[in-house]
Amino acid sequence: MRIVAIRDIVSPIRSNIANAYIDFSQMTASVVAVVTDAMVDGKPVVGFGFNSNGRYAQHGLLGERFIPRLSQAKPDSLLDGEGLIDPARCWAAMMANEKPGGHGERSVAVGVLDMAIWDAVAKAKRVPLWKLLADRYNGGQADEKAWVYAAGGYYYPGKGLAGLQDEMKHYLGLGYSCVKMKVGGVPLAEDLKRIEAVLEIVGAGERLAVDVNGKFDLTTAIEFGRAIRDFGLRWYEEPLDPLDYLAHAALATEYAPPLATGENLFSMQDARNLIRHGGLRPDRDILQYDPALSYGLVEYLRTIEMLKAHGWSPRRCVPHGGHQFALNIAVGLQCGGNESYPQVFAPFGGFADDCAVVDGRVSLPDAPGIGFERKADLWAVMKEIA
Ligand SMILES: O=C([O-])CC(=O)C(=O)O
Ligand SMILES: [Mg+2]
């Protein structure tokens, strides 16, 4: 199996939503196709990848460093014992001559290519990615379905409490039982009204998570935590700067219910620093490392090993990003579930068209690879570069 071509495009995912830290008026994503010479049903196997959301397209890094390194590697040096492309060998080729530390956004560029490589390998083996992962890394065990929650509740010009409630009703109607909303972008009293409005719709605190997107300093995070403590919320997400581990450790002594963070930690080493120094609690807190943003699944497997070595279960992981890649990982490696964006970040958010969410859980298609071909709006973008 050989890589014969790699193509990338920049796809807009702009919208006028905002969280407490950024708006998405200029958001873009890279989409790549890795074309191979492996043939299935008379057609060459092509793997696809994209970079989740929240970081911009990585056209420059892809074109200057990572695509050339993969394309110029000796084809045999990228193969495993079965003669298939080996994602870990591809990873090593892409990361040649890159220093450790300072992960920046190269982890996003590598993550996009890594996703496409795994898609291609699973297609060449004619199995869904979740099954390949279960067989290779999880003793053949996979979950039948993944717990998913509907992430939304953004600030949006002109959107009042009634609009927020309608959005949440829509998610419940789609089959979700847990939702997430943005907080931290308006004064505390106003956010409390928004939270109470959503609680009226979802009924119980454990069916609502709130996301600050790293906006608060420690004092504000503690004050906000005191104000929401009695709601019994599912989790309190990214209350602090994602790299300020000591502040997390301090907050964890003040806020007993579940905390969640990790979507802006882009390497196993950063993930490990959070575990070592962030004071998080393996019996309740949620880790949201996003494999697409953080050097891909090759690195995510290292992160899972690191977590196990520190006494954390993969069940504490609920990846950020709402994409089918993380959903396959959640099922095949038996993580805690996955994020979902039923209404934002189209066409990248959401899952296969024929796999509805029922009682807050979703199954995966049995299609080979990641399953992009079973999501019509996303496939319309991808097939153009195949
Ligand atoms: O608004 C964003 O950047 C997305 C986000 O935090 C999430 O999905 O948890
Ligand atoms: Mg978040």
Short mmCIF file of C-alpha atoms and ligand atoms in Angstrom, two decimals:
data_model
loop_
_atom_site.label_atom_id
_atom_site.label_comp_id
_atom_site.label_asym_id
_atom_site.label_seq_id
_atom_site.Cartn_x
_atom_site.Cartn_y
_atom_site.Cartn_z
CA MET A 1 0.00 0.00 0.00
CA ARG A 2 1.40 3.36 -1.04
CA ILE A 3 0.33 6.97 -0.77
CA VAL A 4 0.08 8.28 -4.32
CA ALA A 5 -1.30 11.79 -3.71
CA ILE A 6 -2.26 14.08 -0.85
CA ARG A 7 -4.57 17.04 -1.42
CA ASP A 8 -5.83 19.68 0.96
CA ILE A 9 -8.40 22.45 0.81
CA VAL A 10 -9.49 25.20 3.19
CA SER A 11 -13.18 25.01 3.97
CA PRO A 12 -15.08 27.86 5.64
CA ILE A 13 -17.05 27.04 8.80
CA ARG A 14 -17.82 30.62 9.69
CA SER A 15 -20.96 31.60 11.58
CA ASN A 16 -22.03 34.45 13.82
CA ILE A 17 -22.03 32.44 17.05
CA ALA A 18 -19.65 33.36 19.88
CA ASN A 19 -18.39 31.74 23.05
CA ALA A 20 -16.90 33.72 25.96
CA TYR A 21 -13.53 33.94 24.21
CA ILE A 22 -13.94 34.03 20.43
CA ASP A 23 -16.53 34.45 17.73
CA PHE A 24 -16.57 32.17 14.71
CA SER A 25 -16.91 34.84 12.02
CA GLN A 26 -13.64 33.82 10.34
CA MET A 27 -13.40 30.12 11.28
CA THR A 28 -11.97 27.72 8.70
CA ALA A 29 -10.99 24.05 8.60
CA SER A 30 -8.48 22.09 6.55
CA VAL A 31 -9.82 19.05 4.74
CA VAL A 32 -7.36 16.53 3.29
CA ALA A 33 -7.58 13.50 1.05
CA VAL A 34 -4.84 10.85 1.15
CA VAL A 35 -5.07 8.83 -2.06
CA THR A 36 -3.52 5.35 -2.00
CA ASP A 37 -2.88 2.62 -4.53
CA ALA A 38 -4.81 0.03 -2.50
CA MET A 39 -7.89 -1.11 -4.41
CA VAL A 40 -11.25 -2.05 -2.90
CA ASP A 41 -14.14 -2.96 -5.20
CA GLY A 42 -12.13 -1.74 -8.18
CA LYS A 43 -11.55 1.75 -6.73
CA PRO A 44 -8.50 3.26 -5.05
CA VAL A 45 -8.75 3.67 -1.30
CA VAL A 46 -8.85 7.34 -0.27
CA GLY A 47 -8.70 8.46 3.36
CA PHE A 48 -10.12 11.79 4.53
CA GLY A 49 -9.42 14.06 7.45
CA PHE A 50 -10.33 17.49 8.80
CA ASN A 51 -9.33 19.55 11.78
CA SER A 52 -12.32 19.64 14.10
CA ASN A 53 -13.11 23.27 15.03
CA GLY A 54 -11.72 26.07 17.16
CA ARG A 55 -8.34 26.21 15.39
CA TYR A 56 -8.05 27.51 11.87
CA ALA A 57 -7.11 25.67 8.66
CA GLN A 58 -3.46 24.64 8.49
CA HIS A 59 -2.80 25.07 4.78
CA GLY A 60 0.67 26.59 5.25
CA LEU A 61 2.04 23.99 7.64
CA LEU A 62 0.52 21.16 5.63
CA GLY A 63 2.00 22.40 2.37
CA GLU A 64 5.42 23.41 3.66
CA ARG A 65 6.28 20.57 6.00
CA PHE A 66 3.89 17.75 6.72
CA ILE A 67 2.57 16.75 3.29
CA PRO A 68 6.07 16.90 1.70
CA ARG A 69 7.56 14.77 4.48
CA LEU A 70 4.90 12.10 4.02
CA SER A 71 5.08 12.22 0.22
CA GLN A 72 8.88 12.06 0.18
CA ALA A 73 9.23 9.21 2.70
CA LYS A 74 10.32 5.91 1.16
CA PRO A 75 6.99 4.09 0.69
CA ASP A 76 8.27 0.88 2.33
CA SER A 77 9.32 2.83 5.42
CA LEU A 78 5.65 3.68 6.07
CA LEU A 79 4.36 0.07 6.07
CA ASP A 80 3.51 -2.32 8.88
CA GLY A 81 4.16 -6.09 8.91
CA GLU A 82 0.98 -6.72 6.89
CA GLY A 83 2.07 -4.33 4.13
CA LEU A 84 -0.53 -1.74 5.16
CA ILE A 85 0.29 1.89 5.83
CA ASP A 86 1.30 2.20 9.50
CA PRO A 87 -0.07 5.41 11.10
CA ALA A 88 2.72 5.42 13.70
CA ARG A 89 5.41 5.26 11.01
CA CYS A 90 3.65 8.05 9.11
CA TRP A 91 3.61 10.05 12.33
CA ALA A 92 7.35 9.59 12.79
CA ALA A 93 7.98 10.65 9.19
CA MET A 94 5.84 13.77 9.59
CA MET A 95 7.54 14.73 12.84
CA ALA A 96 11.11 14.29 11.59
CA ASN A 97 13.22 17.37 12.46
CA GLU A 98 10.57 18.79 14.81
CA LYS A 99 11.79 19.73 18.29
CA PRO A 100 9.83 18.67 21.39
CA GLY A 101 7.65 21.12 23.32
CA GLY A 102 5.90 24.27 22.06
CA HIS A 103 3.29 22.24 20.23
CA GLY A 104 1.55 25.25 18.70
CA GLU A 105 -0.64 24.44 15.72
CA ARG A 106 1.56 21.85 14.03
CA SER A 107 -0.39 19.32 16.13
CA VAL A 108 -3.49 20.35 14.16
CA ALA A 109 -1.80 19.86 10.78
CA VAL A 110 -0.48 16.44 11.82
CA GLY A 111 -3.90 15.55 13.28
CA VAL A 112 -5.69 16.18 9.98
CA LEU A 113 -3.31 13.90 8.08
CA ASP A 114 -3.39 11.28 10.83
CA MET A 115 -7.20 11.15 10.62
CA ALA A 116 -7.02 10.58 6.85
CA ILE A 117 -4.38 7.86 7.24
CA TRP A 118 -6.50 5.93 9.76
CA ASP A 119 -9.53 6.29 7.48
CA ALA A 120 -7.50 4.83 4.60
CA VAL A 121 -6.07 1.96 6.66
CA ALA A 122 -9.50 0.93 7.99
CA LYS A 123 -10.95 1.12 4.45
CA ALA A 124 -8.11 -1.01 3.09
CA LYS A 125 -8.93 -3.58 5.78
CA ARG A 126 -12.65 -3.15 4.96
CA VAL A 127 -13.61 -2.54 8.57
CA PRO A 128 -15.01 0.46 10.44
CA LEU A 129 -12.31 2.33 12.33
CA TRP A 130 -13.94 1.57 15.69
CA LYS A 131 -13.61 -2.16 14.97
CA LEU A 132 -9.98 -1.85 13.87
CA LEU A 133 -9.22 -0.01 17.12
CA ALA A 134 -11.08 -2.48 19.30
CA ASP A 135 -9.24 -5.40 17.67
CA ARG A 136 -5.79 -3.83 17.74
CA TYR A 137 -5.82 -2.04 21.08
CA ASN A 138 -8.76 -3.10 23.20
CA GLY A 139 -8.82 -6.89 23.24
CA GLY A 140 -11.62 -6.94 20.65
CA GLN A 141 -14.00 -5.11 23.02
CA ALA A 142 -16.04 -2.17 21.72
CA ASP A 143 -19.13 -0.37 22.99
CA GLU A 144 -22.34 -0.81 21.02
CA LYS A 145 -23.19 2.86 21.32
CA ALA A 146 -21.60 6.04 22.59
CA TRP A 147 -23.06 8.49 25.08
CA VAL A 148 -23.27 11.84 23.29
CA TYR A 149 -24.42 15.28 24.34
CA ALA A 150 -25.59 18.22 22.27
CA ALA A 151 -23.19 21.16 22.47
CA GLY A 152 -24.58 24.56 21.61
CA GLY A 153 -26.11 27.38 23.63
CA TYR A 154 -23.80 29.94 22.03
CA TYR A 155 -24.14 33.67 22.34
CA TYR A 156 -25.75 34.85 19.14
CA PRO A 157 -26.82 38.37 18.19
CA GLY A 158 -30.42 38.97 19.20
CA LYS A 159 -30.85 35.56 20.84
CA GLY A 160 -32.82 35.81 24.07
CA LEU A 161 -33.88 33.27 26.66
CA ALA A 162 -36.76 32.01 24.54
CA GLY A 163 -34.40 31.36 21.62
CA LEU A 164 -32.02 29.51 23.92
CA GLN A 165 -34.87 27.39 25.26
CA ASP A 166 -36.08 26.60 21.73
CA GLU A 167 -32.59 25.47 20.78
CA MET A 168 -32.45 23.10 23.75
CA LYS A 169 -35.95 21.75 23.05
CA HIS A 170 -34.78 21.02 19.52
CA TYR A 171 -31.85 18.94 20.87
CA LEU A 172 -34.13 16.95 23.17
CA GLY A 173 -36.42 16.36 20.20
CA LEU A 174 -33.46 14.95 18.25
CA GLY A 175 -32.94 12.33 20.97
CA TYR A 176 -30.28 13.97 23.15
CA SER A 177 -30.81 13.87 26.88
CA CYS A 178 -27.84 16.05 27.89
CA VAL A 179 -26.94 19.49 26.48
CA LYS A 180 -24.14 22.04 26.88
CA MET A 181 -24.28 25.82 26.80
CA LYS A 182 -21.78 28.66 26.76
CA VAL A 183 -21.30 30.84 29.82
CA GLY A 184 -18.80 33.49 30.88
CA GLY A 185 -19.53 35.92 28.06
CA VAL A 186 -22.01 38.11 29.98
CA PRO A 187 -22.24 39.17 33.65
CA LEU A 188 -22.87 36.40 36.18
CA ALA A 189 -26.48 37.41 36.91
CA GLU A 190 -27.34 37.20 33.22
CA ASP A 191 -25.67 33.80 32.81
CA LEU A 192 -27.57 32.50 35.85
CA LYS A 193 -30.84 33.47 34.14
CA ARG A 194 -29.70 31.66 30.99
CA ILE A 195 -28.77 28.55 32.99
CA GLU A 196 -32.11 28.57 34.84
CA ALA A 197 -33.95 28.96 31.53
CA VAL A 198 -32.21 25.86 30.12
CA LEU A 199 -32.75 23.89 33.33
CA GLU A 200 -36.49 24.52 32.92
CA ILE A 201 -36.28 22.69 29.59
CA VAL A 202 -33.91 19.82 30.42
CA GLY A 203 -35.33 19.27 33.88
CA ALA A 204 -32.26 18.21 35.87
CA GLY A 205 -28.80 19.65 36.49
CA GLU A 206 -27.09 16.43 35.39
CA ARG A 207 -28.53 17.02 31.93
CA LEU A 208 -26.71 20.34 31.48
CA ALA A 209 -23.00 21.21 31.21
CA VAL A 210 -21.64 24.77 31.03
CA ASP A 211 -18.55 25.90 29.11
CA VAL A 212 -16.47 29.01 29.90
CA ASN A 213 -13.89 28.49 27.12
CA GLY A 214 -11.03 29.46 29.40
CA LYS A 215 -12.23 32.98 30.10
CA PHE A 216 -12.13 33.27 33.91
CA ASP A 217 -9.29 34.07 36.27
CA LEU A 218 -9.20 32.00 39.46
CA THR A 219 -11.21 34.45 41.55
CA THR A 220 -13.97 34.68 38.95
CA ALA A 221 -13.97 30.90 38.44
CA ILE A 222 -14.42 30.33 42.19
CA GLU A 223 -17.19 32.93 42.38
CA PHE A 224 -18.99 31.42 39.38
CA GLY A 225 -18.50 27.93 40.84
CA ARG A 226 -20.17 28.99 44.09
CA ALA A 227 -23.10 30.43 42.14
CA ILE A 228 -23.72 27.20 40.15
CA ARG A 229 -22.70 24.61 42.75
CA ASP A 230 -26.23 23.78 43.86
CA PHE A 231 -27.57 23.21 40.34
CA GLY A 232 -25.86 19.78 40.26
CA LEU A 233 -24.62 20.39 36.71
CA ARG A 234 -23.08 17.62 34.62
CA TRP A 235 -19.80 19.55 34.45
CA TYR A 236 -18.18 23.00 34.60
CA GLU A 237 -15.94 23.21 31.51
CA GLU A 238 -12.73 25.13 30.82
CA PRO A 239 -13.30 27.57 33.66
CA LEU A 240 -9.66 28.73 33.49
CA ASP A 241 -6.80 29.21 31.09
CA PRO A 242 -6.19 25.67 29.81
CA LEU A 243 -2.45 25.79 30.55
CA ASP A 244 -2.74 27.15 34.12
CA TYR A 245 -2.56 23.84 35.97
CA LEU A 246 -2.02 25.34 39.41
CA ALA A 247 -5.19 27.41 39.09
CA HIS A 248 -7.13 24.22 38.22
CA ALA A 249 -5.70 22.53 41.29
CA ALA A 250 -6.82 25.48 43.41
CA LEU A 251 -10.31 25.53 41.89
CA ALA A 252 -10.67 21.78 42.47
CA THR A 253 -10.25 22.37 46.21
CA GLU A 254 -13.15 24.88 46.10
CA TYR A 255 -15.52 23.28 43.60
CA ALA A 256 -16.44 19.69 44.42
CA PRO A 257 -18.73 18.76 41.46
CA PRO A 258 -17.24 17.64 38.13
CA LEU A 259 -14.86 19.86 36.17
CA ALA A 260 -13.99 19.30 32.51
CA THR A 261 -11.09 20.55 30.43
CA GLY A 262 -8.42 19.52 27.92
CA GLU A 263 -9.73 20.58 24.50
CA ASN A 264 -6.85 23.06 24.16
CA LEU A 265 -4.07 20.70 25.27
CA PHE A 266 -2.48 19.42 22.10
CA SER A 267 0.02 16.74 23.09
CA MET A 268 0.43 13.78 25.41
CA GLN A 269 2.93 15.88 27.38
CA ASP A 270 0.45 18.71 27.92
CA ALA A 271 -2.25 16.18 28.81
CA ARG A 272 0.17 14.66 31.31
CA ASN A 273 0.94 18.02 32.87
CA LEU A 274 -2.76 18.50 33.50
CA ILE A 275 -2.95 15.07 35.16
CA ARG A 276 0.21 15.67 37.19
CA HIS A 277 -0.38 19.24 38.26
CA GLY A 278 -4.03 20.16 37.62
CA GLY A 279 -5.50 18.60 40.77
CA LEU A 280 -8.23 16.88 38.76
CA ARG A 281 -10.08 13.96 40.29
CA PRO A 282 -10.14 10.59 38.47
CA ASP A 283 -13.48 9.66 40.06
CA ARG A 284 -15.46 12.54 38.53
CA ASP A 285 -13.64 14.95 36.22
CA ILE A 286 -13.83 14.84 32.41
CA LEU A 287 -10.89 15.02 29.97
CA GLN A 288 -11.70 16.52 26.58
CA TYR A 289 -8.49 16.11 24.57
CA ASP A 290 -9.47 16.28 20.88
CA PRO A 291 -7.49 13.78 18.78
CA ALA A 292 -8.00 15.84 15.61
CA LEU A 293 -6.37 18.93 17.15
CA SER A 294 -3.65 17.14 19.07
CA TYR A 295 -1.45 15.14 16.67
CA GLY A 296 -4.13 12.59 15.84
CA LEU A 297 -4.90 9.11 17.07
CA VAL A 298 -1.27 7.95 17.19
CA GLU A 299 -0.77 10.56 19.92
CA TYR A 300 -4.18 9.90 21.51
CA LEU A 301 -3.16 6.26 22.03
CA ARG A 302 -0.10 7.56 23.92
CA THR A 303 -2.36 9.82 25.96
CA ILE A 304 -4.62 6.89 26.88
CA GLU A 305 -1.58 4.85 27.98
CA MET A 306 -0.38 7.82 30.04
CA LEU A 307 -3.80 8.11 31.69
CA LYS A 308 -3.89 4.42 32.59
CA ALA A 309 -0.39 4.68 34.07
CA HIS A 310 -1.69 7.52 36.27
CA GLY A 311 -4.71 5.55 37.44
CA TRP A 312 -7.25 7.23 35.14
CA SER A 313 -9.81 5.20 33.19
CA PRO A 314 -10.39 5.97 29.48
CA ARG A 315 -14.05 6.30 30.54
CA ARG A 316 -13.13 9.77 31.90
CA CYS A 317 -12.40 10.90 28.31
CA VAL A 318 -15.17 12.63 26.36
CA PRO A 319 -13.35 14.20 23.40
CA HIS A 320 -14.08 17.70 22.13
CA GLY A 321 -14.97 18.31 18.52
CA GLY A 322 -18.21 16.47 17.76
CA HIS A 323 -16.65 14.55 14.89
CA GLN A 324 -16.97 11.00 13.63
CA PHE A 325 -13.25 10.36 14.18
CA ALA A 326 -13.53 10.85 17.95
CA LEU A 327 -16.82 8.92 17.94
CA ASN A 328 -15.05 5.87 16.44
CA ILE A 329 -12.33 6.24 19.08
CA ALA A 330 -14.88 6.56 21.89
CA VAL A 331 -16.58 3.32 20.85
CA GLY A 332 -13.48 1.32 19.85
CA LEU A 333 -11.39 2.27 22.89
CA GLN A 334 -14.37 2.42 25.27
CA CYS A 335 -14.07 6.04 26.33
CA GLY A 336 -16.78 7.95 28.18
CA GLY A 337 -18.62 9.25 25.12
CA ASN A 338 -18.34 12.07 22.64
CA GLU A 339 -19.40 15.63 22.00
CA SER A 340 -21.93 16.42 19.27
CA TYR A 341 -22.92 19.65 17.50
CA PRO A 342 -26.35 19.06 16.03
CA GLN A 343 -26.74 22.68 14.94
CA VAL A 344 -23.32 24.37 14.68
CA PHE A 345 -20.14 23.74 12.67
CA ALA A 346 -21.96 22.15 9.73
CA PRO A 347 -21.09 20.08 7.80
CA PHE A 348 -18.31 18.84 10.11
CA GLY A 349 -20.44 18.46 13.24
CA GLY A 350 -22.77 15.49 13.61
CA PHE A 351 -22.68 11.81 12.77
CA ALA A 352 -23.82 9.38 10.07
CA ASP A 353 -27.23 10.25 8.62
CA ASP A 354 -28.62 6.78 9.27
CA CYS A 355 -27.53 6.64 12.94
CA ALA A 356 -30.05 8.59 14.99
CA VAL A 357 -29.46 9.57 18.60
CA VAL A 358 -31.79 7.63 20.89
CA ASP A 359 -31.92 8.32 24.63
CA GLY A 360 -28.68 10.28 24.38
CA ARG A 361 -26.75 7.46 22.72
CA VAL A 362 -25.67 6.91 19.14
CA SER A 363 -24.42 3.86 17.24
CA LEU A 364 -21.91 3.86 14.43
CA PRO A 365 -22.44 2.75 10.86
CA ASP A 366 -20.77 -0.50 9.78
CA ALA A 367 -19.20 1.37 6.83
CA PRO A 368 -15.45 0.84 6.37
CA GLY A 369 -13.23 3.64 7.66
CA ILE A 370 -14.50 6.57 9.72
CA GLY A 371 -17.87 6.66 7.98
CA PHE A 372 -17.75 10.06 6.25
CA GLU A 373 -19.47 8.61 3.18
CA ARG A 374 -22.55 8.07 5.35
CA LYS A 375 -22.90 11.77 6.20
CA ALA A 376 -24.19 13.42 3.03
CA ASP A 377 -23.37 17.08 3.75
CA LEU A 378 -19.78 16.30 4.76
CA TRP A 379 -19.29 13.82 1.95
CA ALA A 380 -20.33 16.53 -0.53
CA VAL A 381 -17.26 18.53 0.59
CA MET A 382 -14.87 15.58 0.74
CA LYS A 383 -15.72 13.92 -2.55
CA GLU A 384 -14.68 17.09 -4.38
CA ILE A 385 -11.05 16.56 -3.38
CA ALA A 386 -10.98 12.78 -3.77
O1 LIG B 1 -16.88 27.03 21.30
C1 LIG B 1 -15.92 26.26 21.10
O2 LIG B 1 -14.78 26.67 20.87
C2 LIG B 1 -16.14 24.79 21.14
C3 LIG B 1 -16.04 24.25 22.51
O3 LIG B 1 -15.54 24.84 23.45
C4 LIG B 1 -16.60 22.93 22.78
O4 LIG B 1 -17.10 22.31 21.87
O5 LIG B 1 -16.53 22.50 23.94
MG MG B 2 -15.41 23.57 25.24
#
